[in-house]
Coordinates of C-alpha atoms in Angstrom, one line a residue:
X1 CA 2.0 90.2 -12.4
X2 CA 1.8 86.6 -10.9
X3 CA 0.2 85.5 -13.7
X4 CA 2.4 85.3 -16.2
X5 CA 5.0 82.9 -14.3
X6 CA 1.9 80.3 -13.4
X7 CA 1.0 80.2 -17.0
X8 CA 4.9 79.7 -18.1
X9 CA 4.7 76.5 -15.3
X10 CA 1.4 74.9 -16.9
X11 CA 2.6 75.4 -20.2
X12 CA 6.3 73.8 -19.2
X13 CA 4.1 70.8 -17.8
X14 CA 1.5 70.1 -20.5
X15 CA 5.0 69.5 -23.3
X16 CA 6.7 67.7 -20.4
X17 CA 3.2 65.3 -20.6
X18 CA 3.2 65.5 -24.8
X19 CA 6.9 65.0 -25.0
X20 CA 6.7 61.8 -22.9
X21 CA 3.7 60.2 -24.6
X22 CA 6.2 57.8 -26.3
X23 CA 4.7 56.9 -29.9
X24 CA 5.1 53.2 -29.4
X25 CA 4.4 53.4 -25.6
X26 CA 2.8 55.2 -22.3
X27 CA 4.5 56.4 -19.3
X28 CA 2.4 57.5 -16.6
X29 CA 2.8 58.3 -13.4
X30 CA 1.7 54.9 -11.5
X31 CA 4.6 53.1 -13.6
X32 CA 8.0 55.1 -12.9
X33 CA 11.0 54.4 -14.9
X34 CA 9.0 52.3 -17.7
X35 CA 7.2 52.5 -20.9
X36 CA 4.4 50.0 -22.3
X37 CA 4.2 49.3 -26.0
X38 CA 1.2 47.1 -27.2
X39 CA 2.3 44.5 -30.1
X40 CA 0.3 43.5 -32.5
X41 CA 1.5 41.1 -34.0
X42 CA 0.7 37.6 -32.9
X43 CA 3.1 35.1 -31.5
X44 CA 4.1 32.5 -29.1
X45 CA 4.5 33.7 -25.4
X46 CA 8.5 32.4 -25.8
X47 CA 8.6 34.7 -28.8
X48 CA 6.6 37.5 -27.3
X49 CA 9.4 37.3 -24.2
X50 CA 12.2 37.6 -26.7
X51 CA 10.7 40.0 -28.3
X52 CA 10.5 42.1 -25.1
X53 CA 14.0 41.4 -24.0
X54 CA 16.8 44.0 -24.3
X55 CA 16.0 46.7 -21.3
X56 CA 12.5 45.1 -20.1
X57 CA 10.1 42.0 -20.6
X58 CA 6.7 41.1 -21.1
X59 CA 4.5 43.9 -18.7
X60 CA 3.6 42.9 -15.5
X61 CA 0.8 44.0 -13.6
X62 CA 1.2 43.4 -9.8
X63 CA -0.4 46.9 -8.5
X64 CA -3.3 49.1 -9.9
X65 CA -1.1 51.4 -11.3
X66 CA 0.3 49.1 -13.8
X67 CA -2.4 47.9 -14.9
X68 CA -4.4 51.7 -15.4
X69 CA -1.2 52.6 -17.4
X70 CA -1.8 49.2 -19.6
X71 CA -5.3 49.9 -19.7
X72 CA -5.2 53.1 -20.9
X73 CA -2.8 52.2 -24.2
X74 CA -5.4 49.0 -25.1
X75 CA -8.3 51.0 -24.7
X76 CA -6.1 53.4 -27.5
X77 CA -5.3 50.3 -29.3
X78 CA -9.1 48.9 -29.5
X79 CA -11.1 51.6 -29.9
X80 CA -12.9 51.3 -33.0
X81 CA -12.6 47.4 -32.8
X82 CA -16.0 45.5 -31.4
X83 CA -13.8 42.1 -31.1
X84 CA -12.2 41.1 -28.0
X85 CA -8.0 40.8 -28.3
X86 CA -5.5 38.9 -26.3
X87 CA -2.0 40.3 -25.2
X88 CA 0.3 38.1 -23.5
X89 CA 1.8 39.4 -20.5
X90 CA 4.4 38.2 -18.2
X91 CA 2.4 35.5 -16.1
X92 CA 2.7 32.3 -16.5
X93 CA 3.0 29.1 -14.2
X94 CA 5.1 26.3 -14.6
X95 CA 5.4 22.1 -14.6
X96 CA 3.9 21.1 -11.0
X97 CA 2.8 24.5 -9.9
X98 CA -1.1 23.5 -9.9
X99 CA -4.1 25.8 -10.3
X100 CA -5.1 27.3 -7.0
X101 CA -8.9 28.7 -7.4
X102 CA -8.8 30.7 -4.1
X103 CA -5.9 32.4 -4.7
X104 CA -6.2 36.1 -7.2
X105 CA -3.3 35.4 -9.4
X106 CA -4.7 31.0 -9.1
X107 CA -1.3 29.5 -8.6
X108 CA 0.2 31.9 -11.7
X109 CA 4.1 34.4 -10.4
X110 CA 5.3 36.8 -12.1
X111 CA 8.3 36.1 -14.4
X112 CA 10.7 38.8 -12.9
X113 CA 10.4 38.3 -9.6
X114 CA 7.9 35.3 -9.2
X115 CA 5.3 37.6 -7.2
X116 CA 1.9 36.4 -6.5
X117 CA 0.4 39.9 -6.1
X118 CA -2.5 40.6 -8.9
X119 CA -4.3 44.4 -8.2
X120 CA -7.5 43.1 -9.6
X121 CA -8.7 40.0 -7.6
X122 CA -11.2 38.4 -9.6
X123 CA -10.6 40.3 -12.5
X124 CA -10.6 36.8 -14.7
X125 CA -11.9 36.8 -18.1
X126 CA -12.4 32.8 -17.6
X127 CA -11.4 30.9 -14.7
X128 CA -8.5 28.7 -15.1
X129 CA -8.6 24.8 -15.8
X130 CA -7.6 23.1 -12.5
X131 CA -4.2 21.3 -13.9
X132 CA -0.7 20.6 -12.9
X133 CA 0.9 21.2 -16.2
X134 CA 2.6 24.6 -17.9
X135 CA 0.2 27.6 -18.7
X136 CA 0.8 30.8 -19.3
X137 CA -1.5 33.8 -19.0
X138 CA -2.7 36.9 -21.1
X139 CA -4.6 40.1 -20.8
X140 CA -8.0 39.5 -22.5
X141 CA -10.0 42.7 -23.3
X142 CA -12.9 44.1 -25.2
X143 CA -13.4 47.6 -26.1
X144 CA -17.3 49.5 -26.3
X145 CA -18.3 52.6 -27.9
X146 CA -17.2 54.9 -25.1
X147 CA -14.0 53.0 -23.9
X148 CA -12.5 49.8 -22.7
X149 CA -15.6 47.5 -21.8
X150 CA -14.5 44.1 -20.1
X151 CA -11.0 42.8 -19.2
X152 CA -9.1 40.1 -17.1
X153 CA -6.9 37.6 -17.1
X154 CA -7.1 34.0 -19.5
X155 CA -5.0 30.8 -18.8
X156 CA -3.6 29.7 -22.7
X157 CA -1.2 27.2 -23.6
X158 CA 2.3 29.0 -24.3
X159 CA 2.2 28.3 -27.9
X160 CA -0.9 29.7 -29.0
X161 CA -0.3 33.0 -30.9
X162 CA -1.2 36.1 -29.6
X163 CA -0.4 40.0 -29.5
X164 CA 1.6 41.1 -26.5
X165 CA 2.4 44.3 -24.2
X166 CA 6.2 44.8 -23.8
X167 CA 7.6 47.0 -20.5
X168 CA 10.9 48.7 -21.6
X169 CA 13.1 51.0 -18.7
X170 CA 12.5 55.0 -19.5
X171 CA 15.4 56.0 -22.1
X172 CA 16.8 52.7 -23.0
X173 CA 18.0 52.9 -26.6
X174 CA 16.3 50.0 -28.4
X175 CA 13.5 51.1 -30.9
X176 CA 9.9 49.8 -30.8
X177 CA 9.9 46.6 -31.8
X178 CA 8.4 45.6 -35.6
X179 CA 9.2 42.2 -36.1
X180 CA 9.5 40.1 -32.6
X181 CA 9.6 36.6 -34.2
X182 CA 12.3 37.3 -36.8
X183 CA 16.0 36.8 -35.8
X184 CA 17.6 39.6 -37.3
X185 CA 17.1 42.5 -34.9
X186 CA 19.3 40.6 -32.2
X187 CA 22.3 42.3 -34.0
X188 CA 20.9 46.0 -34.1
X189 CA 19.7 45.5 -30.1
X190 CA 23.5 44.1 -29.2
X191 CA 24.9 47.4 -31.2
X192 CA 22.5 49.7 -29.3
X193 CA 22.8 47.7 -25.5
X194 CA 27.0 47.9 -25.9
X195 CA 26.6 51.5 -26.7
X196 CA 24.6 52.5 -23.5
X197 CA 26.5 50.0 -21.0
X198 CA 26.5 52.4 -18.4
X199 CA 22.5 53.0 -17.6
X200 CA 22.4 50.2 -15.7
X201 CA 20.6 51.1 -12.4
X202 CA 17.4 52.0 -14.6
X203 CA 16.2 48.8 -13.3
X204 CA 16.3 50.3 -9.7
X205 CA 13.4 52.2 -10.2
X206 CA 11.9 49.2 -11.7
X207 CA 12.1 47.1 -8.8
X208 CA 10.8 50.0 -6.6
X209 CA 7.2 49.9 -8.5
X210 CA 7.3 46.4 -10.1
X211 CA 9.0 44.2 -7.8
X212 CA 7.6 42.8 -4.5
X213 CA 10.2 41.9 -1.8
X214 CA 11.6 38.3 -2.8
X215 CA 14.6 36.1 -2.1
X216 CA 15.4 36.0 -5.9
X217 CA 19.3 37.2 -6.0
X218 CA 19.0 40.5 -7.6
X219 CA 19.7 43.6 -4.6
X220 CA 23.1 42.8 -5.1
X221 CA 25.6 45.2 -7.0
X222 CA 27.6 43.0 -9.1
X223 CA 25.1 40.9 -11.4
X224 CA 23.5 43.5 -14.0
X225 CA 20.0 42.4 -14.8
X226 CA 19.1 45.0 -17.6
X227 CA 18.4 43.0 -20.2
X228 CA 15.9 40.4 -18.5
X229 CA 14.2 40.7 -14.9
X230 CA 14.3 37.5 -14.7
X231 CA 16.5 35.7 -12.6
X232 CA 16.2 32.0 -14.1
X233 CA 19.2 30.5 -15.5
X234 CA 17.3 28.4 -18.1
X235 CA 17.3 31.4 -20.5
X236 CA 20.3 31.8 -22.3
X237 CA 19.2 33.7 -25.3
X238 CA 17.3 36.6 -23.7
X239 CA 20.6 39.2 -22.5
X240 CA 22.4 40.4 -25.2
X241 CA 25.8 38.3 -26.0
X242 CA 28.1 41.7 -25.7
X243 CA 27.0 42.9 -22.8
X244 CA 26.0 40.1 -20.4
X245 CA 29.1 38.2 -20.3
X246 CA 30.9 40.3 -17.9
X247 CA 28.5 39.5 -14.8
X248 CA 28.5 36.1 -15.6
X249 CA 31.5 35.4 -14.4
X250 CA 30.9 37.7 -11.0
X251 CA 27.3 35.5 -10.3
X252 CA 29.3 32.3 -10.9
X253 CA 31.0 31.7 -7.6
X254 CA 27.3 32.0 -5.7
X255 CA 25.9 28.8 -7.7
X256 CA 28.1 26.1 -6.5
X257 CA 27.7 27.8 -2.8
X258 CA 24.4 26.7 -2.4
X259 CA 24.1 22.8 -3.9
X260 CA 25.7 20.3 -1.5
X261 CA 25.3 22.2 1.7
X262 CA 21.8 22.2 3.7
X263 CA 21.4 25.6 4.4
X264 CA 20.3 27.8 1.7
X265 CA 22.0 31.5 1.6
X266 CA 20.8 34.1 0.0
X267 CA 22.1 37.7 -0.3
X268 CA 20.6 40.1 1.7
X269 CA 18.6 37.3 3.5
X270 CA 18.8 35.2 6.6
X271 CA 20.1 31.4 5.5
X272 CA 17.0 29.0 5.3
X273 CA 18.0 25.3 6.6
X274 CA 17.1 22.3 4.4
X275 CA 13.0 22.0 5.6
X276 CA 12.1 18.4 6.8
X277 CA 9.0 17.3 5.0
X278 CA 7.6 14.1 5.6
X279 CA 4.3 14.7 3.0
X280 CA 7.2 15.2 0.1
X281 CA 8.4 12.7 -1.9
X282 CA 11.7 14.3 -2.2
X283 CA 13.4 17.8 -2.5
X284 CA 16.2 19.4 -4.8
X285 CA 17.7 22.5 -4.7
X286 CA 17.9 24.7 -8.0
X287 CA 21.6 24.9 -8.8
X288 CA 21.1 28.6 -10.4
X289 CA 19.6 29.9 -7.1
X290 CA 20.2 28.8 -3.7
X291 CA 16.5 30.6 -2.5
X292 CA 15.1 28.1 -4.5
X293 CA 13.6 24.6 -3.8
X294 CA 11.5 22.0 -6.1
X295 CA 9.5 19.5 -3.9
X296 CA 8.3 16.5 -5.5
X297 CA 5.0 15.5 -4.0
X298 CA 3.1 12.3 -4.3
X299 CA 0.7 13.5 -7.1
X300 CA 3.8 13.7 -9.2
X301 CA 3.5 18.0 -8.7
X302 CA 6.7 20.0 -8.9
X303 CA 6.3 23.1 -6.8
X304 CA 8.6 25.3 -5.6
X305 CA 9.4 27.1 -2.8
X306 CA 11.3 30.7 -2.0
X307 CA 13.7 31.4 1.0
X308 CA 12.0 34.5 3.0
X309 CA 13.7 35.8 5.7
X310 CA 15.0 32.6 7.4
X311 CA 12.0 30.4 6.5
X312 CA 10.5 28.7 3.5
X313 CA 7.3 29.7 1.8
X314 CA 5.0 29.0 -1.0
X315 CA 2.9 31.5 -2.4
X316 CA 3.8 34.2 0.0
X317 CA 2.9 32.1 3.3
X318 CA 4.3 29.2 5.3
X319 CA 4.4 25.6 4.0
X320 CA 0.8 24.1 4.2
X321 CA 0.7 20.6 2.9
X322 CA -2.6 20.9 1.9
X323 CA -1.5 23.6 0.0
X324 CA 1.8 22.4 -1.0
X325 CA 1.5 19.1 -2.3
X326 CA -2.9 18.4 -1.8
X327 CA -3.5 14.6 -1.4
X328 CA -6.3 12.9 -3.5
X329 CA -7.6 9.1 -3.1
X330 CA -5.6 8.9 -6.3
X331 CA -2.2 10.5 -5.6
X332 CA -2.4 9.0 -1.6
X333 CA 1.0 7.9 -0.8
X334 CA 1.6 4.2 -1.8
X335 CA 0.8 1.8 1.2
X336 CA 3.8 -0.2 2.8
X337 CA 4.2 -3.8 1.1
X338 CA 2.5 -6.4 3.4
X339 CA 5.6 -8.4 4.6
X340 CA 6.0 -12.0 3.0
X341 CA 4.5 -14.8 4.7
X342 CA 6.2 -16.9 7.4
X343 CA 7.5 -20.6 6.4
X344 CA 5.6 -23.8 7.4
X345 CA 7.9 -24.2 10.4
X346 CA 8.3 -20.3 11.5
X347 CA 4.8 -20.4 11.1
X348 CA 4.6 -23.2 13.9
X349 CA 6.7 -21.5 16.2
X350 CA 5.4 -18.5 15.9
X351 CA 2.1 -20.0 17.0
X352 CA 3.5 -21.7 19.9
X353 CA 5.4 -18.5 21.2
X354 CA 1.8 -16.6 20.8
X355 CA -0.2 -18.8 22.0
X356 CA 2.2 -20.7 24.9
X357 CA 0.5 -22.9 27.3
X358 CA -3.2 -21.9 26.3
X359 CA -2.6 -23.1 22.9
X360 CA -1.8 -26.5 24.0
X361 CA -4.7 -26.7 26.3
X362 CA -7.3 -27.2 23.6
X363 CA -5.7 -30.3 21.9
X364 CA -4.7 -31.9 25.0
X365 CA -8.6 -31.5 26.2
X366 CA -10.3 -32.9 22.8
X367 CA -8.1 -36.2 23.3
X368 CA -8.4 -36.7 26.5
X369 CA -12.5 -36.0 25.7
X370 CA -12.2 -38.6 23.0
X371 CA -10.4 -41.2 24.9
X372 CA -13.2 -41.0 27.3
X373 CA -16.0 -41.4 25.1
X374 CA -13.9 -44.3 23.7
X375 CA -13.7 -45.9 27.1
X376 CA -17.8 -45.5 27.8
X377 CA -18.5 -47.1 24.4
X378 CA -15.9 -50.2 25.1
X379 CA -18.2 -50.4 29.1
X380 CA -21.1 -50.2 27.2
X381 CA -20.5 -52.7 25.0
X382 CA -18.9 -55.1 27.2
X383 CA -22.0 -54.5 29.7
X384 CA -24.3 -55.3 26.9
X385 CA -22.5 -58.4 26.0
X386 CA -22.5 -59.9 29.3
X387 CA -26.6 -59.0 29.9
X388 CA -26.9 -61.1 26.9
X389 CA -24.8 -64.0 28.0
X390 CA -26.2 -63.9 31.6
X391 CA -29.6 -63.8 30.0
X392 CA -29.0 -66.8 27.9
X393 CA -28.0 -69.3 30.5
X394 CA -30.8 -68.0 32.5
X395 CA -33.0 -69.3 29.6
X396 CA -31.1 -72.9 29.2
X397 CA -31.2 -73.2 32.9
X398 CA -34.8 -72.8 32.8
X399 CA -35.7 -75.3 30.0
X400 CA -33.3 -77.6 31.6
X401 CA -35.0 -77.4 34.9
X402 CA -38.6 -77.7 33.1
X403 CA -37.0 -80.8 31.0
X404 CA -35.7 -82.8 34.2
X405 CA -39.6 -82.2 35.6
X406 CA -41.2 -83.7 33.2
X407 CA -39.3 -86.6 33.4
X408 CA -39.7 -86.9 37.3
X409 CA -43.2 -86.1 36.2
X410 CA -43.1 -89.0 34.2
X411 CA -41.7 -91.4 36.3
X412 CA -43.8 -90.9 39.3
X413 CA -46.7 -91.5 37.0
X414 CA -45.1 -94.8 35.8
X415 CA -44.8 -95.9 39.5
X416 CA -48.8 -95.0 41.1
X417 CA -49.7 -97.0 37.7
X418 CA -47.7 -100.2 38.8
X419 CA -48.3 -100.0 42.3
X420 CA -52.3 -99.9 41.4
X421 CA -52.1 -102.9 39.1
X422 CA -50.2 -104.7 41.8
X423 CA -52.9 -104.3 43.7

C-alpha cells in the first residue's frame, strides 16, 4: 500500500527534471534561478554580450557548479566533433589591469560583479601573455569518444570571432537567441521585457549563486539590473530602451555624491577615505561608481581598485605595490632633474662659505712658499756674485804683488852689479 504513493513521487520528479531541460539551455541544480544556452554562431565578444543581454549575460563561472552545469551542455554540443571549440564567456580584463601569473583567474574579473574567484585553478587551456592591454577570455574545450576530454580557460583579443554560452534568469520571456549579431531582434526583446516588468527580483537568486560579495552598487532596491549584471555605465545599449529608463533617474542622484568629495560611499558599505599612495602616479575616481578607483602607476598601467568594507583592495586583498602598480628598470619613476648650475660668482661664494678659513689657508701657504724660494735664489745669487768678485781682486792683488817683486828684484840686482864694478 505504500507503494503506490513513492512511485507517483518519482514519477512527479523525473517530468519535473524532463520539463526543465530547456531545449536551448540546462538548469541544474548547482545554478539556481538560471539557464545556459550554447551559441554557435561565431562573433565578437561585444556582440556575443549583446547578444546575451535582456534577462542575463555572457555565463560566468566563479564556483564548480557553474561550471559542471556549462560542462555538461558542451559536452552535448561536441559530442561527435573531434575539433576543439571556443565559447566566449563573461571574463575579460581591461586597459591597465596586467596579467597576474600566480593568481587562478591571472589578473581576468568577472563582468557582473568584477569577481576574481575561478573554481578550477589551473584549469588553463594556454597560459596568458603577460600584457597590460584589453583581453578577454573564452572557454576552450575538446570533446573524446566517451565525453568532454580537455577544457580551460584562453586569453583572445575581443574581436576575434567565436561561439558563446549565454546565462538567462529561469522564466524570463526572451526566446533563444538565433541571430546575436543582427540588429533586429532588439525590438521583439523590448516587446517581451515591457510585458514581464514585474519579475524583477529573479536576479536575487542570481546574486545568491553567481555573485561574490562586492562593493559594486547593486543590494539596493531601487536600481533594477535585469537586463545586464553589470554595473558599468559605459554600456548604454545592453538594457532594453522601454524598460530601463525608469531606474535611471532613481541611480542618478548617487553619481555626483561620490566625485569631488574624498571619501568614497557606497551603499550597504562602510565609506572608504581617498587612500594616500606615494608609488601612484595619480588617482581618479569613476564618476558611475563611487566604490570605484583608477590608479595610474608609473608603467603607464590603469588598475583599479574596489571599496570593501571601509578599506581599498585589489584583487580581493589589501593594496600591495608590488602588486598594484610592479616597478621594472624600465617603468622606475623618473629621477628628480639635477638642479642648474650655480653662476661664476655664486659659485665663489659658495666655496668660500664651505670651505671658510681652511680654504684660504692653502693659497696663502703656496705664496708665502714661493716668496721664500724667491728670496734663497736672490741670497744665492748675490753670495755667488760677491765670491766671484772677492776672488778676482784676490787674483789682481796677487799679480800685482808678484809684479812689484820683480822689479825690487830687479833693482837690487842693478845695485850688487855697480857696487862690484866700483870696486
Amino acid at each position: 500500500m505504500e507503494r503506490g504513493p513513492v512511485w507517483r513521487v518519482l514519477l512527479a520528479l523525473s517530468l519535473l527534471d524532463m520539463s526543465s531541460g530547456a531545449p536551448g539551455g540546462s538548469e541544474g541544480p548547482g545554478a539556481p534561478g538560471w539557464v545556459y544556452e550554447v551559441h554557435m554562431e561565431q562573433v565578437s565578444f561585444d556582440k556575443a554580450v549583446e547578444g546575451c543581454s535582456g534577462g542575463g549575460g555572457l555565463a560566468e563561472l566563479p564556483s564548480q557548479q557553474e561550471v559542471s552545469e556549462v560542462l555538461l551542455r558542451l559536452e552535448d554540443k561536441l559530442r561527435g566533433s573531434a575539433d576543439a571549440q571556443t565559447f566566449w564567456v563573461g571574463l575579460r580584463k581591461t586597459k591597465g589591469e596586467c596579467v597576474i601569473p600566480h593568481l587562478s583567474l591571472r589578473g581576468f574579473s568577472w563582468r557582473s560583479d568584477g569577481g576574481h574567484h575561478w573554481a578550477g585553478p589551473g584549469r588553463w587551456w594556454e597560459e596568458p601573455e603577460e600584457t597590460c592591454i584589453v583581453r578577454c577570455a573564452a572557454l576552450k574545450a575538446q570533446a573524446n569518444g566517451t565525453g568532454l576530454g580537455r577544457w580551460g580557460l584562453l586569453s583572445r583579443p575581443c574581436g576575434r570571432p567565436h561561439t558563446f554560452i549565454c546565462q538567462r534568469a529561469r522564466g524570463h520571456a526572451d526566446p533563444p537567441l538565433t541571430s546575436p549579431v543582427g540588429t533586429e531582434p532588439a525590438p521583439a526583446r523590448t516587446t517581451t521585457a515591457s510585458a514581464t516588468p514585474t519579475p524583477t527580483p529573479t536576479p536575487t537568486t542570481h546574486s545568491t549563486s553567481i555573485l561574490t560579495p562586492t562593493t559594486r552598487p547593486g543590494p539596493g532596491p531601487g536600481p533594477d539590473t535585469k537586463p545586464e549584471p553589470t554595473p558599468k555605465p559605459e554600456a548604454e545599449p545592453r538594457p532594453p530602451p522601454g524598460t530601463e529608463q525608469d531606474p535611471k533617474p532613481e541611480s542618478k542622484p548617487e553619481q555626483p555624491g561620490p566625485g569631488p568629495p574624498p571619501p568614497a560611499k557606497v551603499p550597504g558599505t562602510k565609506p572608504c577615505p581617498m587612500p594616500k599612495l606615494t608609488w601612484a602616479r595619480s588617482l581618479r575616481p569613476e564618476p558611475g561608481d563611487p566604490g570605484l578607483l583608477t590608479l595610474e602607476c608609473w608603467s603607464g598601467a590603469q588598475p583599479r581598485v574596489h571599496c570593501t568594507d571601509g578599506r581599498w583592495e585589489y584583487l580581493g586583498s589589501a593594496l600591495d605595490p608590488a602588486v598594484v602598480c610592479p616597478v621594472s628598470r624600465s617603468t622606475a619613476p623618473p629621477p628628480p632633474p639635477p638642479p642648474p648650475p650655480p653662476s661664476p660668482s655664486e659659485a665663489g661664494q659658495v666655496e668660500v662659505q664651505e670651505g671658510g678659513w681652511a680654504g684660504l689657508m692653502v693659497p696663502v701657504l703656496v705664496a708665502v712658499a714661493l716668496l721664500v724660494l724667491l728670496v734663497v735664489l736672490v741670497a744665492v745669487a748675490a753670495w755667488c756674485c760677491l765670491a766671484r768678485r772677492s776672488k778676482d781682486r784676490a787674483v789682481r792683488k796677487a799679480e800685482k804683488m808678484a809684479m812689484e817683486n820683480k822689479e825690487a828684484g830687479g833693482k837690487d840686482s842693478m845695485e850688487t852689479t855697480n857696487e862690484k864694478e866700483r870696486r
